[in-house]
Short mmCIF file of C-alpha atoms in Angstrom, two decimals:
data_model
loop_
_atom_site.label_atom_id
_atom_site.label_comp_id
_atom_site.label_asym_id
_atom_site.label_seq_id
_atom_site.Cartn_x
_atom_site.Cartn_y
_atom_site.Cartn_z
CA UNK A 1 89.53 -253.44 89.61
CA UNK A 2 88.70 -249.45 89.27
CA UNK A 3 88.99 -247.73 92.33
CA UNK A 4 85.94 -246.48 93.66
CA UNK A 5 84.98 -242.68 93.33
CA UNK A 6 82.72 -240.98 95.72
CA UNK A 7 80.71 -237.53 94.84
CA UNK A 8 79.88 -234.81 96.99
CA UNK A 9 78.41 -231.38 95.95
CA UNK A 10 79.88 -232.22 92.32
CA UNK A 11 83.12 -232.99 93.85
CA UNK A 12 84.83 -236.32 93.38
CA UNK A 13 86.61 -237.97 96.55
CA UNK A 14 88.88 -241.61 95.98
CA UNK A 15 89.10 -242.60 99.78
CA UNK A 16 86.67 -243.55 102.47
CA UNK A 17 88.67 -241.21 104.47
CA UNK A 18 88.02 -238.47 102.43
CA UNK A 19 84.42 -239.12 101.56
CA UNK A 20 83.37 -238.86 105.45
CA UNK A 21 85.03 -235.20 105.92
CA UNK A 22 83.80 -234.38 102.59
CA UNK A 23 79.94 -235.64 104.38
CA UNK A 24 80.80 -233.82 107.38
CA UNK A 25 81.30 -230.60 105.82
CA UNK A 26 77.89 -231.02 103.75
CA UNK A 27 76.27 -231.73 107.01
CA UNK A 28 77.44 -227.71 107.81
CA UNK A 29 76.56 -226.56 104.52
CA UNK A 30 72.85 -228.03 104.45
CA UNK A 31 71.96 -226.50 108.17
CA UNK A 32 73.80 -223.47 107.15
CA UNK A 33 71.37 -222.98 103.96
CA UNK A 34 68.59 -223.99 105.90
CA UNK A 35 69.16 -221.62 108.83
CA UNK A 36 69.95 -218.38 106.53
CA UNK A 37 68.03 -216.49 104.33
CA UNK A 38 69.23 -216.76 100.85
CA UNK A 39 67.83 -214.13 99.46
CA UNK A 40 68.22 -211.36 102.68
CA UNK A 41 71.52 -209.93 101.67
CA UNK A 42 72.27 -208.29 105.61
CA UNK A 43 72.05 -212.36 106.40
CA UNK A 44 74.10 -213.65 103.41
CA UNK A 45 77.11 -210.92 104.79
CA UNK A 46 77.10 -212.13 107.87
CA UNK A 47 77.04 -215.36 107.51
CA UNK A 48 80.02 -214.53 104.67
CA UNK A 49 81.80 -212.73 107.39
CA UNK A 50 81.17 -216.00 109.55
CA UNK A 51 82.35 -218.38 107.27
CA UNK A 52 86.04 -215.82 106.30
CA UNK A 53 86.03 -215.31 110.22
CA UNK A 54 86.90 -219.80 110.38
CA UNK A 55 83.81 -219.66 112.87
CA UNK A 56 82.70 -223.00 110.64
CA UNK A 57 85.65 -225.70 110.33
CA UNK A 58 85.61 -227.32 107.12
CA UNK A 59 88.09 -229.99 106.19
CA UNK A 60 87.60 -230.20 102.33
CA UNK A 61 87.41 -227.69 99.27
CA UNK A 62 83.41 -228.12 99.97
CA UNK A 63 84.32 -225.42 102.21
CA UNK A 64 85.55 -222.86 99.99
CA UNK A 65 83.06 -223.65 96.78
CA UNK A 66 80.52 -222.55 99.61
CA UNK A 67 82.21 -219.52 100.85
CA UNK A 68 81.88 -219.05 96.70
CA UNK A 69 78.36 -219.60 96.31
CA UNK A 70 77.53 -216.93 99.39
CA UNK A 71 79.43 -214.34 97.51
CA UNK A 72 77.80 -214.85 94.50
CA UNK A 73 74.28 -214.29 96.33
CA UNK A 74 75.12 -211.23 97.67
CA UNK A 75 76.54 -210.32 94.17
CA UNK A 76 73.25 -211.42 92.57
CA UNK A 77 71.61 -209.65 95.85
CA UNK A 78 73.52 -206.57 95.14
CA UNK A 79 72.51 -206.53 91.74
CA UNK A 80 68.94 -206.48 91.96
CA UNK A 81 68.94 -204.07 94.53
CA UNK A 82 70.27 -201.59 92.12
CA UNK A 83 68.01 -202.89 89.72
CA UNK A 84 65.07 -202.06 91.95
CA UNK A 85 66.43 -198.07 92.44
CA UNK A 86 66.95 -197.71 88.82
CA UNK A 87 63.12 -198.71 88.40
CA UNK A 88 62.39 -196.31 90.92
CA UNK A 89 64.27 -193.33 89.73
CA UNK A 90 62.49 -194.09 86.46
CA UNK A 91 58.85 -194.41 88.32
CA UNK A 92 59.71 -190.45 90.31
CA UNK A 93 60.91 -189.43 87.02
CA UNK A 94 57.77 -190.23 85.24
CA UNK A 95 55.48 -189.19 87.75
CA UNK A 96 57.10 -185.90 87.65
CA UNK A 97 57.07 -185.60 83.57
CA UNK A 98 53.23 -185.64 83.86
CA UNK A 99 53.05 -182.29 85.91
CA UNK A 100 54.98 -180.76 82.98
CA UNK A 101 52.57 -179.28 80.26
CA UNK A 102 52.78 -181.28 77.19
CA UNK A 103 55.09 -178.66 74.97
CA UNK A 104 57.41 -178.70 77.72
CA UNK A 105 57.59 -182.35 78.11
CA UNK A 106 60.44 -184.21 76.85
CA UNK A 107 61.14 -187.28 76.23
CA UNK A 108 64.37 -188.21 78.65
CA UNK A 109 67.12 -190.40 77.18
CA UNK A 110 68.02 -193.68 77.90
CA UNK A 111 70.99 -193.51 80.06
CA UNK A 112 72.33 -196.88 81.19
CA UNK A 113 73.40 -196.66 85.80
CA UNK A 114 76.61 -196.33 86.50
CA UNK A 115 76.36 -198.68 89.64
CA UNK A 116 74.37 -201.29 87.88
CA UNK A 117 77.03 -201.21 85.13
CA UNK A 118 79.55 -201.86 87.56
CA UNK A 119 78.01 -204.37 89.26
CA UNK A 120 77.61 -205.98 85.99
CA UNK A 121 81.25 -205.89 84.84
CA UNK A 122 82.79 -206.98 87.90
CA UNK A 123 80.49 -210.26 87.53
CA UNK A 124 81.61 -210.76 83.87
CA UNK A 125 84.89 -210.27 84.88
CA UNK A 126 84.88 -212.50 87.76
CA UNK A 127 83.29 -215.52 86.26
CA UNK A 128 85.57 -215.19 83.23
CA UNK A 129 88.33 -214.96 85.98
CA UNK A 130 87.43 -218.22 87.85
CA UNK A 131 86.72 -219.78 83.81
CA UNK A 132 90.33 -219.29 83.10
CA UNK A 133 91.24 -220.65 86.52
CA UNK A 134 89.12 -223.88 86.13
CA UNK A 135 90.92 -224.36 82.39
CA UNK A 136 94.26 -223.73 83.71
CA UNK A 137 93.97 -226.16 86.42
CA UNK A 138 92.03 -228.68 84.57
CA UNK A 139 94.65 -228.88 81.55
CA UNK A 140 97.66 -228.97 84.08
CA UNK A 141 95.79 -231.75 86.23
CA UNK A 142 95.36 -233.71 82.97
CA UNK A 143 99.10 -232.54 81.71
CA UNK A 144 100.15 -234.43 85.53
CA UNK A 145 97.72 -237.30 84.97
CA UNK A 146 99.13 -238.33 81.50
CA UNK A 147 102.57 -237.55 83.10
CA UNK A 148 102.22 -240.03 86.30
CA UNK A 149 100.32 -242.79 84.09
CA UNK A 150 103.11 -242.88 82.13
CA UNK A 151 105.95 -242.96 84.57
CA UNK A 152 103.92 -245.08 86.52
CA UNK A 153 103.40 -247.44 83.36
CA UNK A 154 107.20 -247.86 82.81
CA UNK A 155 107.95 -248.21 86.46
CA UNK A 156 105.02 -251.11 86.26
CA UNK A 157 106.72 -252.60 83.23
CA UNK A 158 110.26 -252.43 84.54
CA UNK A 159 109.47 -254.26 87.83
CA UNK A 160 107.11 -256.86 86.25
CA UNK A 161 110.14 -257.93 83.90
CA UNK A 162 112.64 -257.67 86.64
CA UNK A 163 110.94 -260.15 89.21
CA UNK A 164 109.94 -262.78 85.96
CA UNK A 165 113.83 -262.37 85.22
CA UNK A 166 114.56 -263.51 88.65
CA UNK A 167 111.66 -266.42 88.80
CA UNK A 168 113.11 -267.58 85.59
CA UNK A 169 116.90 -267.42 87.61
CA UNK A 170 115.35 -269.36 90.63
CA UNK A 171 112.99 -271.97 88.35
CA UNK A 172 115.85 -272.43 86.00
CA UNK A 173 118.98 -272.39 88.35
CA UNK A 174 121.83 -274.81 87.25
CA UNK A 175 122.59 -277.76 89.70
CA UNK A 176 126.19 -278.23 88.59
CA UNK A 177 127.73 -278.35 92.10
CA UNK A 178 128.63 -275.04 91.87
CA UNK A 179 129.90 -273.77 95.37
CA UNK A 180 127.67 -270.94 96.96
CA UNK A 181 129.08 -267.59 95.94
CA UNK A 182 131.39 -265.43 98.38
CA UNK A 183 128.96 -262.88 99.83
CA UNK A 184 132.01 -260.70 101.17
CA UNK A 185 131.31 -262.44 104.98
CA UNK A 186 129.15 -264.35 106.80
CA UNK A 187 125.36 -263.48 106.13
CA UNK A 188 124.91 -263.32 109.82
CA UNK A 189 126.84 -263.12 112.77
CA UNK A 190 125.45 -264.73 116.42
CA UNK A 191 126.36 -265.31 120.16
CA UNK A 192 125.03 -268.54 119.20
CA UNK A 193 125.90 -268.92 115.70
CA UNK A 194 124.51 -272.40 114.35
CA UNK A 195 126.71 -274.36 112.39
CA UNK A 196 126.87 -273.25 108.74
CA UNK A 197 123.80 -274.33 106.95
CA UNK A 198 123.73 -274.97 102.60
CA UNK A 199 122.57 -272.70 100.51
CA UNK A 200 119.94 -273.91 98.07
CA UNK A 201 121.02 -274.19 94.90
CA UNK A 202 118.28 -272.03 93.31
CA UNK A 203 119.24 -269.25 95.45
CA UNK A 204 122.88 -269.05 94.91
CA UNK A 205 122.86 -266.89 91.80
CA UNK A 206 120.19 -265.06 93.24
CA UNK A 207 122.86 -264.13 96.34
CA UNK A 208 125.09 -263.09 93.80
CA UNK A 209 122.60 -260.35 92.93
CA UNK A 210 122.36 -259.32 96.69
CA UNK A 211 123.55 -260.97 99.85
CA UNK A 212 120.55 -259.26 101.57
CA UNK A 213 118.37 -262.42 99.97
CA UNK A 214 116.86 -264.41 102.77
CA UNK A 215 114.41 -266.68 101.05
CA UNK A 216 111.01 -267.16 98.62
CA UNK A 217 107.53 -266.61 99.17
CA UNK A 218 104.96 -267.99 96.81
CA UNK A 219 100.72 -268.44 97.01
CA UNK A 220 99.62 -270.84 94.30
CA UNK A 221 96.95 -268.68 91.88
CA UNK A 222 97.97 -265.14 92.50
CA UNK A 223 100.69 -263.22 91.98
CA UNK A 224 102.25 -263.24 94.92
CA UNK A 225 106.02 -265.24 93.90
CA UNK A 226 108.83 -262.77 95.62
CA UNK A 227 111.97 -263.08 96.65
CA UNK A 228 112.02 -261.73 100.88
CA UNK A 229 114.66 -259.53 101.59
CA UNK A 230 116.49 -258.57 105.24
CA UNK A 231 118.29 -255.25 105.88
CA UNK A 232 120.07 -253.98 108.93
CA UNK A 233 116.16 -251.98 109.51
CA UNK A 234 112.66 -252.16 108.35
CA UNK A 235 112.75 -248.47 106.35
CA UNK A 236 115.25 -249.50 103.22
CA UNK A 237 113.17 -252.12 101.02
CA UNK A 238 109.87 -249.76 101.61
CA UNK A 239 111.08 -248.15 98.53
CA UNK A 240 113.90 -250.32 96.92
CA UNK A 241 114.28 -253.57 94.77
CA UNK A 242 116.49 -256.64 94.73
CA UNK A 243 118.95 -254.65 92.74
CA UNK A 244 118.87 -251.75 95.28
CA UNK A 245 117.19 -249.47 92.91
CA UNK A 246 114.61 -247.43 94.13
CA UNK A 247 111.53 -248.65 93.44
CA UNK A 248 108.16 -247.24 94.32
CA UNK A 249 106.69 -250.76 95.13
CA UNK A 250 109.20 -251.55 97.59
CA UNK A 251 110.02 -255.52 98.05
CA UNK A 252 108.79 -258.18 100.47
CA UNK A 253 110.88 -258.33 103.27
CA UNK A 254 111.67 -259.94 106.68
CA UNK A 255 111.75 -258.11 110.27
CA UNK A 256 114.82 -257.47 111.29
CA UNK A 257 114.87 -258.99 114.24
CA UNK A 258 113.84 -262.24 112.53
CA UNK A 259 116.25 -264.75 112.15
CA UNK A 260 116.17 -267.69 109.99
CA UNK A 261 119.67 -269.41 111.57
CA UNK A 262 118.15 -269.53 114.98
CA UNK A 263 115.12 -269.53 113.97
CA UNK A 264 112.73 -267.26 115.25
CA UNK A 265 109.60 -268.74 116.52
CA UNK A 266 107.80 -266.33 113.80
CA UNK A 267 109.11 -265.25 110.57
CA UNK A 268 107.20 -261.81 110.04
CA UNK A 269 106.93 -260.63 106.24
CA UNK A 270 106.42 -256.54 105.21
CA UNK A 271 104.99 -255.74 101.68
CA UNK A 272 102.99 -252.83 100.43
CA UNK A 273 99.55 -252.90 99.63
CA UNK A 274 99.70 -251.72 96.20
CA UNK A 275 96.46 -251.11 93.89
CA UNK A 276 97.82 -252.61 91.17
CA UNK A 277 97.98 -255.76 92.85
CA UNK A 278 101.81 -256.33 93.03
CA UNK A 279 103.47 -257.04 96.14
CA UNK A 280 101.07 -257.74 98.75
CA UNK A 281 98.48 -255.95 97.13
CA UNK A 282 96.10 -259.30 97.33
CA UNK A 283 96.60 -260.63 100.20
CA UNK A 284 93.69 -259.11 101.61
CA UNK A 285 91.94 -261.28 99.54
CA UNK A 286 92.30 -263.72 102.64
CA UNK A 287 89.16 -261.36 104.28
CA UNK A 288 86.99 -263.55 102.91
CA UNK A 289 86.47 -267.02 104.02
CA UNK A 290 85.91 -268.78 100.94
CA UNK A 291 89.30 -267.45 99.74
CA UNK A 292 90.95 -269.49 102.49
CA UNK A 293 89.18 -271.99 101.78
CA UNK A 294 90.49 -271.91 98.33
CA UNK A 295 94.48 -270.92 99.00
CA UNK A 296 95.08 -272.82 102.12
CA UNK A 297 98.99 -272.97 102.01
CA UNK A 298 101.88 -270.51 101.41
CA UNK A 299 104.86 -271.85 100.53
CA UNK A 300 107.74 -269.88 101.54
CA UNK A 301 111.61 -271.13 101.29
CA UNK A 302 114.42 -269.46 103.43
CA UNK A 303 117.52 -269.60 101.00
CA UNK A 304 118.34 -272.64 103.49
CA UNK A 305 115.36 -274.57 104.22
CA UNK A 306 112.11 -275.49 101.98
CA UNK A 307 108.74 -275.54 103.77
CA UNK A 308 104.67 -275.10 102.85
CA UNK A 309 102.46 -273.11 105.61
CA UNK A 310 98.87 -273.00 106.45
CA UNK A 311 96.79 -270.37 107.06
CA UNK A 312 95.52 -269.77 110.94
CA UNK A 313 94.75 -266.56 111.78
CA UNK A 314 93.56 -263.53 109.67
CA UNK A 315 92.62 -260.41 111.38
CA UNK A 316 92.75 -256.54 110.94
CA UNK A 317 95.46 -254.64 113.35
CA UNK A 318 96.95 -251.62 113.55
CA UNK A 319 100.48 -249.44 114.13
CA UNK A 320 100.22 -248.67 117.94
CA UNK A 321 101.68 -245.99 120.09
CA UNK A 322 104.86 -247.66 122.31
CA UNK A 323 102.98 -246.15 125.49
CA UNK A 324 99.59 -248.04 124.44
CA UNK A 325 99.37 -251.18 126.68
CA UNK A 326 97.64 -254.02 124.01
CA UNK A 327 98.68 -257.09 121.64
CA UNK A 328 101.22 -255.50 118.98
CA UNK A 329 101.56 -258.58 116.55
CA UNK A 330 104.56 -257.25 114.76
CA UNK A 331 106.56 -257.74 118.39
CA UNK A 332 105.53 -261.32 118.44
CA UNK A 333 109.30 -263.02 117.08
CA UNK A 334 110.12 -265.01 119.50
CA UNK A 335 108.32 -266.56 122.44
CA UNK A 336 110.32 -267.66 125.46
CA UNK A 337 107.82 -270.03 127.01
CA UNK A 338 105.04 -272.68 126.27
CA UNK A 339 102.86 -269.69 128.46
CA UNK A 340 104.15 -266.70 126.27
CA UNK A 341 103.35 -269.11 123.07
CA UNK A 342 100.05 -269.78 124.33
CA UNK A 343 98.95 -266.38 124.86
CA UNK A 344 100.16 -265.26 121.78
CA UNK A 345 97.87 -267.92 119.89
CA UNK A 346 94.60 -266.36 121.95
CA UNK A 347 95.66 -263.10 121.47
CA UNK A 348 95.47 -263.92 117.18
CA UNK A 349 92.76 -266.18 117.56
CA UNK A 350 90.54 -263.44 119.49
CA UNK A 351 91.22 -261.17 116.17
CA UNK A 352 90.41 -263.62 113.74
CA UNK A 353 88.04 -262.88 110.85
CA UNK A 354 86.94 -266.38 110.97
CA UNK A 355 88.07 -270.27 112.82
CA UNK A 356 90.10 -271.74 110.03
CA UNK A 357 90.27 -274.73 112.27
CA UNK A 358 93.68 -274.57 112.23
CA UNK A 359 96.07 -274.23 115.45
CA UNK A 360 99.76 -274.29 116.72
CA UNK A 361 101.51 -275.63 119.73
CA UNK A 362 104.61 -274.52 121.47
CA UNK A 363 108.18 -275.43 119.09
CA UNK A 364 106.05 -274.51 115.70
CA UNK A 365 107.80 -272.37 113.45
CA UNK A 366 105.11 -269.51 112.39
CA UNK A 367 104.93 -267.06 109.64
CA UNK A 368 103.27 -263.83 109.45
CA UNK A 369 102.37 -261.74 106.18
CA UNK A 370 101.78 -257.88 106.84
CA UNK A 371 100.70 -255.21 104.74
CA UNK A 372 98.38 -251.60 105.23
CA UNK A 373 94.80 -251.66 105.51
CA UNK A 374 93.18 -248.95 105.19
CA UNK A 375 89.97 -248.88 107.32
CA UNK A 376 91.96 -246.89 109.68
CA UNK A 377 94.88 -244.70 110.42
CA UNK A 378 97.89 -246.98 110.74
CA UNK A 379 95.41 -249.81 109.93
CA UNK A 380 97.23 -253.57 109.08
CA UNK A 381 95.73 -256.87 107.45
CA UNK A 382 97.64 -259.47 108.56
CA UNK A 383 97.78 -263.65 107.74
CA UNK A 384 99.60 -265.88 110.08
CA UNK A 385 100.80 -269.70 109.13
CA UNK A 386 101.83 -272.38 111.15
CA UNK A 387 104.37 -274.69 109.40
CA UNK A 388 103.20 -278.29 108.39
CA UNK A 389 105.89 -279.48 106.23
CA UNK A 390 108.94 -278.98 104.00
CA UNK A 391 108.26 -278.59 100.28
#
């Protein structure tokens, strides 16, 4: 789907973001036009001299291309104010030719003004200035463009083919009784360590590749069909693969303080928001009712268990400060009580887009899917499942 482009004063803007300030500033710009004479050059300089001082704030280039157009009226201002005394020193002259008696009277030459000439040349010269400037930036912009589409396109290519590479791995895996692979240790160590659970057999080889692998999510219809990651933070699969390549699109990946041995009463999931759909670049798809409606379940495997969610709550959040006092839905891993549960569930359920009907009790084993949104600064779309079964 093409992003949508906004226009301003002949200037383009991609983001809702940037469309407001770029409103904002026109907002200054109309009542400054309004207020001012255009045509009084004493008011154009001062309100030049206002707009150089910073008395105005503008926060986009509307800003300068109007600081522009000023000094191009008091150019143009300038000019035909010299135009004007050149027709008057050409009026006095003539009315002082006719005292002179005819045989004396000559016939002056045209001279051209020095000041008008000026004038004139350091306008030619500007505009052809600011021509050069525009051409110059417009052919490296496009030089940049082609560049980034291009690296972009591989980039594209090269994960696409990777992750169908590893579906094929998991769809295809061999059940020959081969014995999970030696990760170099345990894949987690607890106070409480469970006993040792099997791996799955379709995520064996997929260990081999990196013992980071904690499981599989998948949404039936879209293109959401990942392996989920865990590192020892949340920073390194923001911008790194399975392989542990970097990677601009990142991976899906678990909390850290999630744990799928204990388990945590809520598995939380992290994936960007990318605009060419990959990752969890559709999952605010969900914003819609009728889309629920329609994708229901998520299945998502741990490399040790099987199991199919449904959809509860789907709500828009955001990236609070630690000293803000409110519901922080990424802190929500574990819940200690039947109490704590329970006001966890209003807390989601207050947020909700929409009642999908669907609710959870104390001992459920939850799963959250986070990604940006961006409404707002920090912003977060976020789906949380309850799960109803193994696979």
């Amino acid at each position: 789907m093409a992003q949508k482009v906004y226009t301003v004063e002949g200037r383009q803007f991609r983001t809702e973001a940037d469309y407001a300030r770029a409103r904002h500033d026109k907002e200054i710009m109309d009542k400054l036009r309004k207020e001012t004479n255009l045509k009084d050059r004493k008011e154009l300089e001062a309100l030049r001299n206002q707009l150089q001082g910073g008395e105005w704030k503008f926060m986009t280039l509307l800003g300068q291309d109007f600081l522009e157009e000023v000094e191009g009226l008091l150019k143009t201002a300038s000019m035909g104010k010299a135009s004007r005394r050149v027709r008057r020193d050409s009026q006095n002259s003539s009315a002082a030719g006719r005292t002179v008696p005819d045989k004396q009277r000559v016939a002056p030459a045209k001279k051209s003004d020095p000041a008008m000439d000026a004038i004139v040349e350091e306008v030619l010269i500007e505009q052809e200035r600011r021509r050069r400037i525009i051409v110059g930036l417009c052919s490296a912009v496009a030089v940049i463009c082609l560049g980034y589409f291009g690296i972009y396109s591989y980039f594209h290519h090269q994960t696409e083919s990777a992750y169908q590479e590893l579906i094929n791995m998991k769809d295809n895996f061999a059940v020959s009784g081969s014995a999970a692979p030696d990760s170099g240790g345990p894949l987690y160590t607890l106070d409480d360590a469970p006993e040792s659970k099997e791996v799955l057999e379709e995520y064996k080889k997929l260990l081999i590749k990196n013992k980071g692998l904690i499981g599989w999510i998948k949404i039936d219809d879209t293109n959401i069909n990942y392996p989920v990651l865990q590192a020892e933070d949340n920073e390194y699969y923001l911008d790194h693969n399975i392989n542990q390549e970097y990677d601009v699109n990142g991976s899906i990946f678990m909390d850290k303080d999630c744990d799928v041995l204990k388990p945590s009463t809520n598995f939380i999931l992290y994936g960007h928001h990318m605009n060419n759909g990959m990752m969890f670049g559709k999952l605010d798809s969900y914003q819609k009712e009728s889309y629920f409606k329609e994708h229901p379940y998520i299945y998502f495997d741990t490399i040790y268990e099987k199991g199919i969610y449904e959809v509860m709550y789907v709500f828009r959040s955001r990236v609070y400060k630690e000293t803000e006092i409110v519901f922080k839905y990424y802190q929500f891993i574990d819940a200690n009580s039947e109490k704590e549960f329970d006001s966890y569930m209003e807390e989601m359920a207050a947020l909700s887009l929409y009642d999908t009907g669907v609710t959870a009790k104390y001992g459920d084993q939850l799963l959250t899917l986070s990604t940006c949104d961006y409404q707002e600064k920090d912003g977060r779309f976020v789906v949380v499942a309850k799960k109803i079964a193994k696979e």
